[in-house]
Amino acid sequence: MTATIDASTRRVTTAKAISEAIAQEMRTDPNVFVMGEDVGPYGGIFGSTGGLFDEFGATRIIDTPISETGFIGAGIGAAVEGMRPVVELMFVDFFGVCFDQIYNHMAKIHYESGGNVKVPMVLMMAVGGGYSDAAQHSQCLWASFAHMPGMKVVAPSNPYDAKGLMISAIRDDNPVIFMFHKGVMGLPWMAKNPRSIGPVPEEEYTVPIGKAAVAHEGSDVTVVSISMSVQHCLDVAEELEGDVSVEVLDLRSLVPLDREAILASVAKTGRLVIVDEDYKSFGMSGEVIATIADHDPSMLKAPVQRVCYPDVPVPYARVLEYEVLPTRDKIKAAIAKVMG
Amino acid sequence: MISDDTRVQFYKDMVRIRTYEAALQRDYHADKTPQWDIGAGLIPGEMHLAAGQEPVAVGLCANLEQDDAITGPHRPHHLALAKGVDMKAMTAEIFGRVTGLCHGKGGHMHLFDPANHFSCSGIIAQGMPVAVGQAFAFNRKGTDNVAVAVAGEGAANQGAFHEALNLAAMWKLPVIFIIEDNDWAISVARDTATPIKDGSLRAAAYGMPSARIEGNDVEAIYEACKIAVDRARAGGGPTMLEIHTVRLWGHFEGDAQAYRGDELQEATERDPIPAYEKRLRAAGLLDDEAVAAIQAEAQAEVEAAIAFAKESPEPKPSDAYLHVFA
């Protein structure tokens, strides 16, 4: 199901788009509920559950103790008994205290059971930096989840996709890691790109998980990215219009990875830049390059450029953090380099 | 008051489990020759048997219905059989056959039987939060079913145990936490792992009723579990029971248990099945003939299950790629 966007479509933040998606699914499916830290009256630290408590109350919008192993495990148990939990891990960085539930249980139960048990659960979490929250509250880490089988991994870059992907995630019979970048949420208390507020239809619609989007069409170079960095790539693509024709491919999910879309775009452009706010080594950028290398390395007219988080923890001071974050200037420089 | 028929049934159920595990032990070692190799033979991999712990499974499960849930630990066979998991399908799983509970994907530490709401996990204590979620679902769906989390005394030192107790107590969910205290976390003695002599005291930290059950007596365990299960079904919230039991065999097969010293002999003398048999004989409920018949019946069922497993085909190698996603 797709929804139409025209000039009259209202514009909302990504946070509002996500909470609206959850609300609409909760109205139609009594098995959907939300659980996590500060998801109740507070509305989620990053706004993902805003307004839900007022409509659905404490029996379905459940504030938990700071007990991630406990409540993620409880989400798994509820899911195997037929409910559809939407569980929030406040920051992805906190996965260290609960990863056993995530990768040894949530992600493996379906396989271990030979397909007899399903775990229809959404585990949503905030990712990303750029606001001096330093090493333990700023990471993206999507490749760490994508590396391990059994979880879908979704990371929208805009409000429209966020709503449609969240509805798809709730309806999915698999565990879905839903990563919202804080910079994408359109929060009133954080600097944001205008792209974090956008047209979102009021009706329910889905965006399929596993389909990349050509966010900006072009013919000279393919820029593959995901989440917040897509917004920077679009800014650059628009700035370079008339000079370089940049195709921006928004992967939208790492699992499943839309390899066909990557191959189709690079077949057209012959040049590849990858922009990733997650760590460079052993991550998304390497996997995208491997997709080309496995298929036909001769597709490339120039060596690939990667604008990724270098392999250092996230530093605190603004000057240090912006040294290592993907930025428009770095993306422009990478494009210039592949264009030769 | 436990009826005579129930008492005899307890004995039968314990004999059935012991017979099963003795046969698994026999077959597990039978073809690991000439050099013992954990990955060789018809039953490869780790094998954790629960001999001595049968009273826990039988006393607990006599209080449970099919739609009640159990999450078990890495040592799960006694619980699975007592919960009603099909012996043939479970055995085929342990033999890695396509007819197994999980079509050969899970193995002996990862048995999943959704029809009986039985599952287990090889990660210590980590099945306990999952039981809390099952109880949450029963509560929200308005059933009177309960969820039981079973783990060893070593697991009670894990954070997941405490998080699960806190959540269940906070939300007053129908959960029963069963700690099987068999004195050993592999080779680490219980009393060197925690200063608490009575682990059930820990439940008080969460305002949860609890008890420590000594004696490894199936009837006492049944009665204690009955109180806990009845409380949970009636909406009275969770209970924690620490049941002092005994591990008669190694942590896993191949464990020489040198670390146990004289305690091993003492443990062997605490075998609960001969002790219970003696009581039932004294009560006039069992005699030589009845015992022989019970053992023969158990042996026949077990050998049929093993034969079924051995005769079943292996999975296709390409099945390895199935069931990553639904």
XYZ file of C-alpha atoms in Angstrom:
666
model
C 0.000 0.000 0.000
C 1.379 3.371 -0.920
C 0.083 6.780 0.004
C 0.027 9.858 -2.098
C 1.824 13.049 -1.283
C 0.633 16.308 -2.752
C 0.909 19.951 -1.821
C -1.861 19.611 0.720
C -0.185 16.808 2.678
C 0.611 17.979 6.174
C 4.230 18.119 7.292
C 5.299 16.448 10.525
C 8.490 15.456 12.280
C 9.907 11.970 12.061
C 9.157 11.541 15.763
C 5.504 12.322 15.154
C 5.452 10.015 12.125
C 6.750 7.134 14.238
C 4.368 7.663 17.143
C 1.473 8.006 14.722
C 2.384 4.726 13.046
C 2.413 2.959 16.407
C -0.893 4.541 17.416
C -2.601 3.493 14.206
C -1.410 -0.097 14.566
C -2.475 -0.128 18.224
C -5.970 0.959 17.280
C -6.409 -1.958 14.906
C -4.439 -4.681 16.708
C -4.949 -5.219 20.457
C -1.790 -7.330 20.569
C 0.431 -4.316 19.917
C 1.869 -2.623 22.980
C 4.859 -0.428 23.809
C 7.407 -1.018 26.536
C 10.585 0.793 27.493
C 12.181 3.457 29.627
C 10.323 6.774 29.668
C 7.949 5.776 26.881
C 4.887 6.649 29.006
C 3.927 10.170 30.062
C 7.323 11.484 28.934
C 6.637 10.209 25.413
C 10.050 8.714 24.744
C 13.279 10.621 25.293
C 13.429 11.272 21.543
C 9.695 11.562 21.014
C 9.028 8.173 19.468
C 6.029 7.510 21.717
C 4.679 11.037 22.072
C 0.955 11.135 22.862
C 0.553 7.361 23.087
C 0.156 7.234 26.852
C -2.740 9.691 26.768
C -4.610 7.575 24.250
C -3.779 4.040 25.355
C -2.915 4.330 29.037
C -0.537 2.496 31.287
C -1.657 -1.037 30.388
C -0.440 -0.688 26.793
C 2.225 2.023 27.037
C 4.426 0.641 29.739
C 7.223 2.461 31.497
C 9.838 -0.043 32.610
C 12.564 0.060 35.204
C 16.109 0.524 33.918
C 16.310 -3.170 33.228
C 16.975 -3.766 29.556
C 17.678 -7.480 29.823
C 14.458 -7.856 31.776
C 12.132 -5.943 29.529
C 13.627 -6.942 26.177
C 13.376 -10.543 27.347
C 9.807 -9.892 28.399
C 9.114 -8.519 24.945
C 10.426 -11.730 23.438
C 8.245 -13.822 25.739
C 5.167 -11.785 24.883
C 5.976 -12.063 21.166
C 6.318 -15.842 21.214
C 2.892 -15.991 22.872
C 1.340 -14.032 20.021
C 1.620 -10.384 20.998
C 3.376 -7.716 18.927
C 5.574 -5.727 21.288
C 7.235 -2.480 20.308
C 10.132 -2.244 22.736
C 12.398 0.771 23.038
C 16.056 0.582 23.956
C 16.719 4.215 24.735
C 20.133 4.441 23.030
C 21.675 1.775 20.822
C 24.819 2.295 22.873
C 23.088 0.527 25.761
C 22.927 -2.778 23.929
C 25.930 -3.938 25.891
C 23.777 -4.602 28.950
C 21.189 -6.687 27.109
C 22.681 -8.072 23.928
C 22.178 -11.679 24.925
C 18.432 -11.226 24.746
C 18.798 -9.551 21.363
C 21.152 -11.787 19.421
C 20.972 -15.094 21.305
C 17.228 -15.092 21.844
C 15.198 -12.587 19.839
C 17.179 -13.189 16.654
C 17.708 -16.950 16.945
C 14.515 -18.443 18.346
C 12.810 -18.728 14.965
C 15.799 -20.521 13.462
C 16.542 -22.704 16.476
C 12.928 -23.815 16.541
C 13.113 -24.910 12.938
C 10.581 -22.250 12.031
C 8.029 -23.344 14.641
C 8.201 -20.210 16.805
C 7.854 -16.636 15.578
C 9.100 -13.515 17.340
C 7.099 -10.616 15.868
C 8.756 -7.803 17.762
C 10.053 -4.329 17.033
C 13.080 -3.174 18.998
C 13.443 0.531 18.348
C 16.333 2.672 19.497
C 17.976 6.035 19.079
C 21.274 6.210 17.216
C 23.757 8.794 16.090
C 25.742 11.786 17.235
C 26.593 15.315 16.288
C 25.518 16.963 19.558
C 28.462 16.240 21.876
C 26.967 13.280 23.703
C 30.333 11.526 23.427
C 31.415 7.923 23.272
C 28.568 6.081 24.985
C 25.524 7.941 23.623
C 26.353 8.769 19.998
C 27.035 5.612 18.053
C 25.097 4.141 15.151
C 26.182 0.504 15.387
C 23.707 -0.746 12.789
C 26.329 -2.950 11.202
C 26.815 -4.749 14.515
C 23.182 -5.860 14.398
C 23.211 -6.475 10.659
C 26.222 -8.732 11.055
C 24.237 -11.257 13.062
C 21.537 -13.264 11.342
C 17.890 -13.215 12.275
C 17.094 -9.525 12.706
C 15.864 -7.077 10.121
C 17.639 -3.740 10.525
C 15.831 -0.568 9.482
C 17.014 3.050 9.683
C 14.805 5.705 8.013
C 16.093 9.077 6.875
C 12.822 11.026 6.745
C 9.326 11.199 8.240
C 7.494 9.528 5.354
C 9.722 6.463 5.359
C 9.727 6.332 9.150
C 5.964 5.970 9.335
C 5.695 3.433 6.547
C 8.642 1.409 7.798
C 7.323 1.373 11.361
C 3.966 0.047 10.212
C 5.765 -2.613 8.161
C 7.950 -3.454 11.144
C 5.007 -3.924 13.509
C 3.230 -6.150 10.999
C 6.370 -8.176 10.271
C 6.519 -11.660 11.797
C 10.251 -11.228 12.397
C 12.206 -9.206 14.920
C 12.927 -5.790 13.458
C 15.597 -3.443 14.783
C 14.212 0.037 14.092
C 16.927 2.671 14.437
C 15.958 6.311 14.479
C 18.759 8.844 14.283
C 18.236 11.622 16.785
C 19.039 14.171 14.109
C 16.288 12.766 11.894
C 13.586 12.991 14.545
C 12.975 16.721 14.123
C 13.307 17.418 17.822
C 12.653 20.976 18.973
C 15.686 20.848 21.260
C 18.311 19.762 18.757
C 19.643 21.405 15.592
C 18.083 19.731 12.608
C 18.045 19.518 8.886
C 14.714 20.756 7.420
C 14.406 17.279 5.876
C 13.532 15.960 9.339
C 10.118 17.543 8.942
C 8.269 16.458 5.851
C 5.016 15.452 4.222
C 3.361 12.448 5.857
C -0.090 11.217 4.848
C -2.511 10.778 7.699
C -3.744 7.394 6.528
C -1.882 4.175 7.186
C 0.566 3.029 4.543
C 3.585 0.772 4.438
C 7.093 1.192 3.113
C 8.510 -2.244 2.337
C 11.476 -3.348 4.449
C 14.392 -4.247 2.180
C 13.778 -1.817 -0.668
C 16.207 1.035 -1.107
C 14.948 4.360 -2.419
C 16.537 6.524 -5.091
C 16.298 9.696 -3.040
C 17.830 11.839 -5.761
C 18.289 10.686 -9.339
C 21.599 11.202 -11.063
C 23.908 9.704 -13.648
C 27.522 10.592 -12.771
C 28.053 9.059 -9.354
C 26.146 6.848 -6.939
C 26.196 7.912 -3.296
C 24.961 5.109 -1.062
C 23.941 6.017 2.456
C 21.445 5.427 5.232
C 19.671 7.348 7.981
C 20.832 10.880 8.892
C 23.685 10.906 6.416
C 21.178 10.635 3.567
C 20.064 14.159 4.434
C 23.617 15.436 4.041
C 23.944 13.554 0.745
C 20.745 15.143 -0.561
C 21.971 18.589 0.422
C 25.164 17.940 -1.530
C 23.351 16.457 -4.524
C 21.147 19.543 -4.762
C 24.098 21.886 -4.338
C 26.008 20.136 -7.133
C 23.081 20.088 -9.570
C 24.209 21.304 -12.987
C 27.794 20.421 -12.139
C 27.770 16.777 -11.095
C 24.711 14.554 -11.456
C 24.579 12.726 -8.146
C 22.354 9.730 -7.518
C 21.604 9.300 -3.823
C 20.556 5.795 -2.840
C 18.915 5.607 0.583
C 19.271 1.981 1.656
C 16.557 2.393 4.347
C 17.450 -1.056 5.691
C 20.681 -3.015 6.031
C 18.823 -6.290 6.532
C 17.573 -7.099 4.015
C 20.132 -5.206 1.945
C 18.814 -4.138 -1.453
C 21.829 -5.289 -3.447
C 19.901 -5.044 -6.726
C 19.373 -1.328 -6.200
C 23.087 -0.826 -5.496
C 24.075 -2.758 -8.604
C 21.506 -0.993 -10.774
C 22.670 2.448 -9.740
C 26.381 1.715 -10.030
C 25.760 0.077 -13.408
C 24.372 3.420 -14.484
C 26.986 5.719 -12.931
C 30.159 3.621 -12.690
C 31.227 5.617 -9.654
C 30.558 4.923 -5.995
C 30.747 6.911 -2.786
C 29.512 5.422 0.490
C 28.531 7.648 3.391
C 28.100 5.923 6.730
C 27.988 7.343 10.267
C 28.776 3.876 11.640
C 32.356 2.708 12.057
C 34.238 2.204 8.820
C 35.889 -1.171 9.218
C 33.890 -4.397 8.871
C 30.718 -2.459 8.270
C 28.123 -1.244 5.799
C 30.590 0.421 3.456
C 32.627 -2.746 3.050
C 29.467 -4.750 2.404
C 28.325 -2.345 -0.316
C 31.731 -2.540 -1.966
C 31.691 -6.329 -1.717
C 28.334 -6.319 -3.480
C 30.017 -4.695 -6.479
C 33.177 -6.783 -6.229
C 31.229 -10.042 -6.064
C 29.160 -9.084 -9.109
C 31.482 -7.267 -11.513
C 34.346 -5.079 -10.323
C 34.689 -3.687 -13.823
C 31.500 -1.726 -13.267
C 33.624 0.870 -11.495
C 35.330 3.614 -13.500
C 37.200 4.847 -10.429
C 38.179 3.568 -6.991
C 35.430 3.780 -4.387
C 35.426 6.571 -1.826
C 34.201 6.018 1.707
C 33.020 8.765 4.043
C 32.596 6.761 7.225
C 33.181 7.076 10.907
C 36.881 6.367 11.292
C 37.726 3.584 13.697
C 37.811 5.754 16.800
C 35.277 6.082 19.625
C 33.055 9.147 19.442
C 34.873 12.117 21.000
C 33.165 14.784 23.098
C 34.504 18.233 22.126
C 32.651 19.695 19.146
C 35.812 20.246 17.162
C 36.843 16.644 17.717
C 33.453 15.143 16.932
C 33.050 17.069 13.686
C 36.531 16.045 12.667
C 35.284 12.446 12.443
C 31.580 12.777 11.559
C 30.442 12.517 7.953
C 29.796 16.086 6.758
C 28.714 17.737 3.546
C 32.243 18.949 2.883
C 33.650 15.447 3.161
C 30.932 14.089 0.888
C 31.657 16.786 -1.692
C 35.369 16.027 -1.537
C 34.699 12.316 -2.010
C 32.481 12.999 -5.008
C 35.144 15.270 -6.508
C 37.705 12.534 -6.067
C 35.704 9.783 -7.794
C 34.849 12.203 -10.594
C 38.599 12.634 -11.114
C -3.188 -34.919 50.718
C -1.637 -36.537 47.685
C -3.570 -39.551 46.473
C -1.976 -42.970 46.198
C -2.500 -42.953 42.449
C -0.694 -39.624 42.189
C 2.184 -40.898 44.271
C 2.620 -43.893 42.019
C 2.355 -41.591 39.021
C 5.152 -39.421 40.439
C 7.313 -42.510 40.691
C 6.473 -43.594 37.151
C 7.246 -40.152 35.799
C 10.607 -40.031 37.549
C 11.535 -43.517 36.370
C 10.534 -42.565 32.837
C 12.878 -39.565 32.884
C 15.772 -41.452 34.443
C 15.357 -44.313 31.990
C 15.380 -41.834 29.153
C 18.520 -40.075 30.262
C 20.334 -43.332 31.044
C 19.596 -44.480 27.518
C 20.786 -41.175 26.076
C 23.953 -41.472 28.132
C 24.507 -44.986 26.828
C 23.998 -43.989 23.205
C 25.923 -40.744 23.567
C 29.087 -42.584 24.567
C 28.512 -45.715 22.469
C 30.118 -44.464 19.276
C 32.652 -41.941 20.555
C 35.420 -44.476 19.946
C 38.299 -45.245 19.668
C 39.102 -41.753 20.936
C 36.389 -39.830 22.744
C 35.420 -36.911 20.537
C 32.620 -34.586 21.625
C 31.572 -33.906 18.056
C 31.483 -37.539 16.959
C 28.755 -40.137 16.979
C 25.011 -40.240 16.510
C 24.536 -37.721 19.335
C 27.162 -35.011 18.877
C 27.838 -31.931 20.962
C 27.464 -31.145 24.633
C 25.110 -33.302 26.665
C 23.791 -32.100 30.031
C 21.783 -34.753 31.840
C 19.615 -34.114 34.869
C 19.811 -37.381 36.821
C 18.844 -36.616 40.399
C 16.722 -33.593 39.495
C 13.652 -35.552 38.400
C 11.621 -34.621 41.518
C 11.768 -30.948 40.521
C 10.355 -31.546 37.068
C 7.715 -34.023 38.176
C 6.598 -32.116 41.261
C 6.392 -28.885 39.301
C 4.725 -30.139 36.150
C 2.015 -32.043 38.034
C 0.653 -28.563 38.724
C 0.805 -27.311 35.143
C -1.578 -27.407 32.199
C -0.622 -27.706 28.562
C -1.054 -23.964 28.001
C 1.187 -23.021 30.905
C 4.723 -22.164 29.836
C 8.161 -23.268 30.938
C 11.467 -21.732 29.956
C 14.175 -24.179 30.898
C 17.940 -24.072 31.082
C 20.700 -25.934 29.241
C 19.816 -29.070 31.245
C 16.253 -29.434 30.037
C 15.202 -33.035 29.375
C 13.520 -33.752 32.703
C 11.451 -30.590 32.416
C 10.557 -31.178 28.775
C 9.363 -34.723 29.365
C 7.391 -33.790 32.464
C 5.806 -30.879 30.591
C 4.505 -33.216 27.918
C 6.955 -32.662 25.093
C 6.733 -35.613 22.727
C 9.561 -38.016 23.523
C 10.024 -39.176 19.950
C 10.237 -35.691 18.468
C 12.576 -34.573 21.241
C 14.830 -37.578 20.790
C 14.945 -37.078 17.054
C 15.980 -33.486 17.704
C 18.794 -34.624 19.978
C 19.918 -37.014 17.249
C 19.808 -34.103 14.764
C 17.079 -35.572 12.595
C 14.595 -33.817 10.360
C 11.718 -35.353 12.329
C 12.948 -33.585 15.453
C 11.069 -30.895 17.331
C 13.113 -28.245 15.530
C 13.999 -30.257 12.418
C 17.553 -30.612 13.659
C 18.188 -26.886 14.057
C 18.097 -26.676 17.825
C 19.682 -29.664 19.504
C 19.456 -30.667 23.125
C 19.936 -27.157 24.614
C 17.434 -25.487 22.280
C 14.210 -27.457 22.404
C 11.135 -25.526 21.292
C 7.664 -26.993 21.531
C 5.109 -24.212 21.104
C 2.174 -26.633 21.488
C 3.287 -27.255 25.061
C 4.755 -23.752 25.534
C 8.101 -25.306 26.310
C 11.429 -23.771 25.423
C 14.917 -23.725 26.806
C 18.077 -21.716 26.355
C 21.719 -22.553 26.645
C 22.548 -19.169 28.150
C 22.475 -19.150 31.926
C 19.510 -17.237 33.425
C 18.554 -15.653 30.121
C 15.360 -17.651 29.714
C 13.967 -16.077 32.860
C 12.982 -12.670 31.408
C 11.312 -14.500 28.532
C 9.026 -16.285 31.002
C 8.092 -12.896 32.430
C 6.965 -11.868 28.949
C 4.958 -15.047 28.485
C 3.217 -14.335 31.774
C 2.616 -10.778 30.601
C 0.919 -12.118 27.474
C -1.242 -14.540 29.507
C -2.224 -11.670 31.769
C -3.114 -9.352 28.901
C -5.047 -12.074 27.095
C -7.043 -12.706 30.255
C -6.177 -16.384 30.694
C -5.252 -17.946 34.012
C -2.134 -19.571 32.604
C 1.198 -19.253 34.345
C 4.790 -19.135 33.143
C 7.596 -20.935 34.918
C 11.258 -19.972 34.637
C 13.613 -22.744 35.664
C 17.332 -22.226 36.189
C 20.145 -23.503 38.325
C 21.500 -21.965 41.495
C 24.429 -20.608 39.514
C 21.969 -18.635 37.402
C 20.692 -16.820 40.474
C 23.956 -14.890 40.525
C 23.197 -13.467 37.079
C 21.674 -10.063 36.519
C 18.937 -11.503 34.326
C 17.566 -13.433 37.309
C 17.250 -10.277 39.381
C 15.813 -8.222 36.541
C 13.225 -10.898 35.889
C 12.208 -11.108 39.553
C 11.897 -7.356 39.842
C 9.743 -7.027 36.720
C 7.480 -9.932 37.621
C 6.967 -8.612 41.141
C 6.458 -5.030 39.993
C 3.849 -6.088 37.452
C 2.407 -8.847 39.671
C 2.620 -11.362 36.859
C 1.803 -15.090 37.041
C 5.395 -16.334 37.095
C 6.977 -19.070 39.179
C 10.749 -18.869 39.453
C 12.269 -22.261 40.161
C 15.914 -22.431 41.148
C 17.271 -25.957 40.948
C 20.074 -25.895 43.484
C 22.178 -28.915 42.624
C 25.151 -27.539 44.590
C 27.347 -27.117 41.525
C 27.772 -24.565 38.753
C 29.868 -26.870 36.583
C 32.829 -27.189 38.986
C 32.194 -24.174 41.206
C 30.534 -25.106 44.469
C 27.437 -23.165 45.418
C 28.912 -22.040 48.721
C 31.935 -20.485 47.007
C 29.765 -18.497 44.605
C 27.431 -16.651 46.948
C 27.464 -15.851 50.664
C 23.710 -16.539 50.891
C 23.020 -19.970 52.346
C 19.332 -19.815 51.526
C 18.885 -18.421 48.034
C 15.158 -17.985 48.493
C 15.953 -15.004 50.735
C 16.763 -13.074 47.603
C 13.093 -12.917 46.662
C 12.432 -10.769 49.711
C 14.396 -8.012 47.978
C 11.535 -7.839 45.463
C 8.713 -8.305 47.942
C 8.074 -11.750 46.530
C 7.025 -14.825 48.513
C 9.574 -17.603 48.388
C 10.745 -20.784 50.024
C 13.713 -23.107 50.025
C 12.689 -26.729 49.711
C 15.097 -29.241 51.197
C 15.101 -32.981 50.735
C 14.656 -33.370 46.971
C 11.294 -34.914 47.768
C 8.821 -34.948 44.907
C 5.858 -34.627 47.237
C 7.230 -31.617 49.084
C 8.147 -30.043 45.771
C 4.681 -30.722 44.412
C 3.059 -29.087 47.444
C 5.311 -26.035 47.310
C 4.759 -25.602 43.570
C 1.025 -26.009 44.078
C 0.945 -23.036 46.416
C 2.964 -20.986 43.950
C 0.950 -21.996 40.891
C -2.376 -21.489 42.642
C -1.269 -18.049 43.771
C -0.200 -17.094 40.258
C -3.415 -18.385 38.673
C -5.491 -16.458 41.184
C -3.748 -13.207 40.312
C -1.545 -13.182 43.386
C 1.669 -12.627 41.461
C 4.983 -14.421 41.309
C 6.714 -16.825 43.669
C 10.303 -17.960 43.869
C 11.227 -21.456 45.006
C 14.766 -22.658 45.521
C 14.713 -26.428 45.451
C 17.714 -28.258 46.829
C 18.267 -31.161 44.512
C 21.244 -33.226 43.440
C 23.353 -33.610 40.336
C 24.178 -37.294 40.210
C 26.218 -37.167 37.033
C 28.703 -34.722 35.511
C 27.927 -31.190 34.406
C 28.144 -32.581 30.913
C 28.903 -36.039 29.700
C 32.659 -36.507 29.734
C 33.051 -34.471 32.932
C 35.310 -36.574 35.183
C 34.132 -34.609 38.246
C 37.464 -34.858 40.056
C 36.519 -31.596 41.740
C 33.723 -33.273 43.684
C 35.874 -35.620 45.784
C 33.981 -37.398 48.541
C 30.891 -35.316 47.867
C 30.181 -37.396 44.781
C 29.652 -40.549 46.816
C 27.501 -38.650 49.270
C 25.465 -37.271 46.372
C 24.951 -40.731 44.925
C 23.414 -41.779 48.212
C 20.896 -38.950 47.797
C 19.450 -40.445 44.601
C 15.764 -39.534 44.947
C 14.297 -42.390 42.942
C 15.367 -45.367 45.106
C 14.415 -43.313 48.148
C 10.924 -42.651 46.837
C 10.539 -46.236 45.715
C 11.357 -47.363 49.235
C 8.687 -45.088 50.659
C 6.063 -46.297 48.247
C 6.970 -49.921 48.935
C 6.656 -49.240 52.649
C 3.252 -47.704 51.996
C 2.223 -50.811 50.111
C 1.908 -48.938 46.820
C 4.739 -50.703 45.015
C 6.144 -54.212 44.997
C 8.742 -56.021 42.925
C 6.257 -56.807 40.232
C 4.943 -53.251 39.953
C 8.428 -51.779 39.898
C 9.520 -54.190 37.195
C 6.460 -53.359 35.131
C 7.044 -49.619 35.481
C 10.674 -49.950 34.502
C 9.833 -52.187 31.557
C 7.196 -49.786 30.316
C 9.600 -46.870 30.544
C 12.362 -48.795 28.821
C 10.058 -49.781 25.971
C 8.918 -46.191 25.409
C 12.485 -44.893 25.519
C 13.872 -47.499 23.152
C 11.022 -46.818 20.731
C 11.848 -43.122 20.794
C 15.528 -43.793 20.184
C 14.689 -46.213 17.389
C 12.444 -43.565 15.839
C 15.275 -41.061 16.011
C 17.833 -43.414 14.514
C 15.504 -44.419 11.706
C 14.613 -40.841 10.870
C 16.381 -39.095 8.018
C 18.885 -36.343 8.556
C 17.958 -32.873 7.348
C 18.980 -31.904 3.847
C 22.207 -29.869 4.039
C 20.425 -27.030 2.261
C 17.914 -26.836 5.127
C 20.620 -24.863 6.926
C 19.471 -21.835 4.940
C 15.821 -22.106 5.969
C 14.096 -20.369 8.889
C 16.443 -17.435 9.383
C 13.352 -15.309 8.804
C 9.661 -16.132 8.959
